[in-house]
Structures are given as structure tokens and as C-alpha cells.
Amino acid sequence: MSDHDIDPTSPRMAPKPEVTKIAGRELKPSTLMMGHGYDPVLSEGSLKPPIFLTSTFAFPSAADGKRHFEGITGKRPGGADGLVYSRFNAPNQEILEDRLSVWDGAEDALSFSSGMTAICVLMLAYASQNDVIVHSGPLYAASEGFVAKVLAKFGVTYVDFPAGATREEIDAVLEKAQAQADEQGGKVCMVYLESPGNPTNALVDIEAVRASVDAAQLDCPIAIDNTFLGPLWQRPLDQGADIVVYSLTKYVGGHSDLVAGSIAGAKKWMDPVRMLRNTMGGICDPNTAWMLMRSLETVELRMSRAGDNAAKVCDYLANHPKVEGLGYLGMIKDARQQDIYDRHCKGAGSTFSLLLKGGEAECFRFLDALKIAKLAVSLGGTETLASHPASMTHLSVAEDRRAELGISDNLVRISIGIEDADDLIADFEQALEAV
Ligand SMILES: *Cc1c(COP(=O)(O)O)cnc(C)c1O
């Protein structure tokens, strides 16, 4: 025993119950991010969680080991009540998952090594041979490819509908999907949404999808990729989604220095995915989980600032003679889209499309002239990024599909960061002069 050792029987060192309420007031996520799910007493008083670099965990007794494995293998419902092996879970990831759940008002969350790992393991957990996935369009290109090319190898087919579809249109799509499933001898296994769509910012009516799925009595989860607006500006579980999906690489990580993903929702929807993650791996590593906890402490600050900056920049760009239009959620032109926005969103975000007068050549001149904004794909970081989807992120999308989705040659996608707004405006002003 060294004098550092904690005497667990000392009342001073006993784990403290977590405070989530004061005088009947539920504490807000931004407050909970500093300590939720972590008790310093269990880690030598370390104020911040240490990074647990270990592959495996010692059992207090053989009986404990057996009990933990009953949880891991599903022999006992509710999952493991202790740590076993780092492919299943570990302290940093567990704390991260607790904190991610808070933002979306979810019962449970799972972390992954990338957004795409989260999406692929989620879909694999729910899709069986001959099933049908219904999805909104456009999806992130790799998600769309996973459904259309990888799941197709196992006889899984899909039916898609454009973001912005009405209740009647969604009803018709679900009917078609059910008929397709009946014909294939499978079921409709998931409704998968992405809202807003990238790069057009078209919103999906989650409430209408919920009503449609309920009316059709489909026993499948509604999952939604909330990377562009979450966790601050849209909480899709509140509109009736079952599972919320993130690329944590974007706003949540927020510093363009890590790659990770997550899903969150009710435990009953998480459990099948957790089982498959236990088998396949793909859990976030402890170092990245630690970085994400640091990021979560400032996510509200960063997103609020980026959102304010984007509003100022878009005010400037909207009136510029070389600008044809903006795909910015703070300046929606379509009444139906505005109605969805008003019911679903708490903010317009900081990622938008800028349509220049001209085509690829004008966009390239603009991009090459930028001095503060960096020319890179990705979004949601502290720094402003700009890219040209038609020749970069969406190059692999067929030309007619690109046209259908509104990904034109004169479209530049911009993700606004937390720099000084007037500096950013000065940068865009001089870059537009170069066009
Ligand atoms: C980036 C992104 C993904 C993929 O996430 P990774 O962390 O890069 O694997 C999925 N969906 C959306 C909307 C994204 O922007």
C-alpha cells in the first residue's frame, strides 16, 4: 500500500452520487459535460479522466467474470455490468457514450472509430437477407454506396425518396418498399434519413416519416444522420426518430483533428448494434474518446459562434452581384422547407452552399483566391473550410444523379468556423473579386 492508495471505506473517498438536478432544475447538457459519468474518486482524484490504455480488465472473482460474460453474450439481458475487454468497451468510451446520450436525450449511445463505421455496423445489425432499406436522398456518398453496393451483395435492396417529400409521398414510398419486401421474401428493416442533405441543405420532415411508419405499422427503426445540425441545432429523437447517427469528426470533434462516430437512442435499438460491435470491433479508441470529451465541453460555445458567424457571412454574400444564390437554412425560399425548419430546427447551422454566377472555372478561381478559409473537404471545425462538391466529394456520383440532387458545377460548399466574422467577410470579398 502506498499513501496514494484510496481507502474505499473512507467516507471522504466514497464515490459521490452524480448531481443532475439542483432545486428541481434539470441541469443543461453544457453543464453536465464537465463531469457526467465520471467520478474522480475512482481515479486517484484526477479531475479529468485518465486515458485507460489497456486491452483487458481484471475480474474481482471468477463469478464476476462469468456474470460479465453472460451480459456480453446476451445470455442475461441488459449488457455487461462490468468491463471485460477493450473491443467491447472501456472507461473513456463509456464516459463519452454517457455524455453523448445527454445531448440527444437518448437512453444509450455507442461510439465508433468513424462515422462510416457507425453507419455500416448499424445497417448490418438491422438488415437481413432480402430486406429493404428505405432512405432519403441525397445521403452522404459513402452511406449511399454502402446501401447500393455492399448490402446489395446480400440481397438487400432499397427504395429512396427526396428530402422534403410530403406525408403522402412518404406513404407511397413505404407502400412500394413493403411490396418490394414481400416480393423478395424479406421485410422493411430500416428507414434511414439524413437531414439536412449534403450539400444542398434540403430538410427531411422527420415528423411526417414517423407518422407514416406508424400508420404503415412497420416494426423497424427510423435512423437519422444528424451530423450537419447536431447536437445543438436539431434533436431528431424529439421529432420521433429512434436512432440518431453522427460523424463525430465534424461539429462534435470540432477541431479537424480526429475521426470518430456514434449512434444514440433507446437501449432496445442500441442492443443489437452493440452485439455486432462486440463481434466486429470498430469501437472508438481511448485517446480519441478523451479528445471528444474535451471537445464536448465547448461544443455549444463553438457551434453558437460558428452559427452567428455564418449568419453574418451569408448576409454579406446574399447581396453580392457575383452570387447567384445560397443554400443556407437561415434563408430558406421554399414554404414547405421553411415549415419543416420551424418544426425541427433550433438554428440554421454553419454549413451552406454558395452558388456563384458561372461554373467550375469561376468556383476554382474563388477557391484558389481564399486566404483565411482553407480548401478542404469536411466541416464543423473551428476553421472555415470551402470545397467544390461536383469535382470532389460528389465526383463519384453519376452526372444525371448530381443534376437531380442540385449539385451543380457552380456550387461551392462552405463550413464556417469560429474566426472573426468580419475577417471572414473580408476574405470572401477579396476572393469574389478574383472571380
Ligand atoms: C463525414 C460524414 C459522414 C462520415 O463520417 P466519417 O467520420 O468521415 O466516417 C457521414 N455522414 C455525414 C453527413 C458526414 O458529413
mmCIF file of C-alpha atoms in Angstrom, residues 6 32 59 120 158 172 211 214 217 248 343 368 401 421 429:
data_model
loop_
_atom_site.group_PDB
_atom_site.id
_atom_site.type_symbol
_atom_site.label_atom_id
_atom_site.label_comp_id
_atom_site.label_asym_id
_atom_site.label_seq_id
_atom_site.Cartn_x
_atom_site.Cartn_y
_atom_site.Cartn_z
ATOM 1 C CA ILE A 6 -7.624 5.026 -1.920
ATOM 2 C CA LEU A 32 -23.151 18.146 -17.441
ATOM 3 C CA PHE A 59 -12.121 -9.584 -12.726
ATOM 4 C CA CYS A 120 -22.146 0.358 -41.554
ATOM 5 C CA TYR A 158 -33.520 -0.046 -51.195
ATOM 6 C CA ALA A 172 -46.459 5.872 -51.180
ATOM 7 C CA ALA A 211 -46.455 9.282 -38.740
ATOM 8 C CA ASP A 214 -46.665 4.245 -37.583
ATOM 9 C CA GLN A 217 -47.365 -0.415 -38.785
ATOM 10 C CA LEU A 248 -18.194 12.981 -34.571
ATOM 11 C CA ARG A 343 -40.852 22.454 -36.534
ATOM 12 C CA ASP A 368 -7.857 29.384 -55.081
ATOM 13 C CA ARG A 401 -27.979 11.959 -60.329
ATOM 14 C CA ALA A 421 -16.765 37.228 -38.749
ATOM 15 C CA GLU A 429 -14.895 39.804 -50.552
#
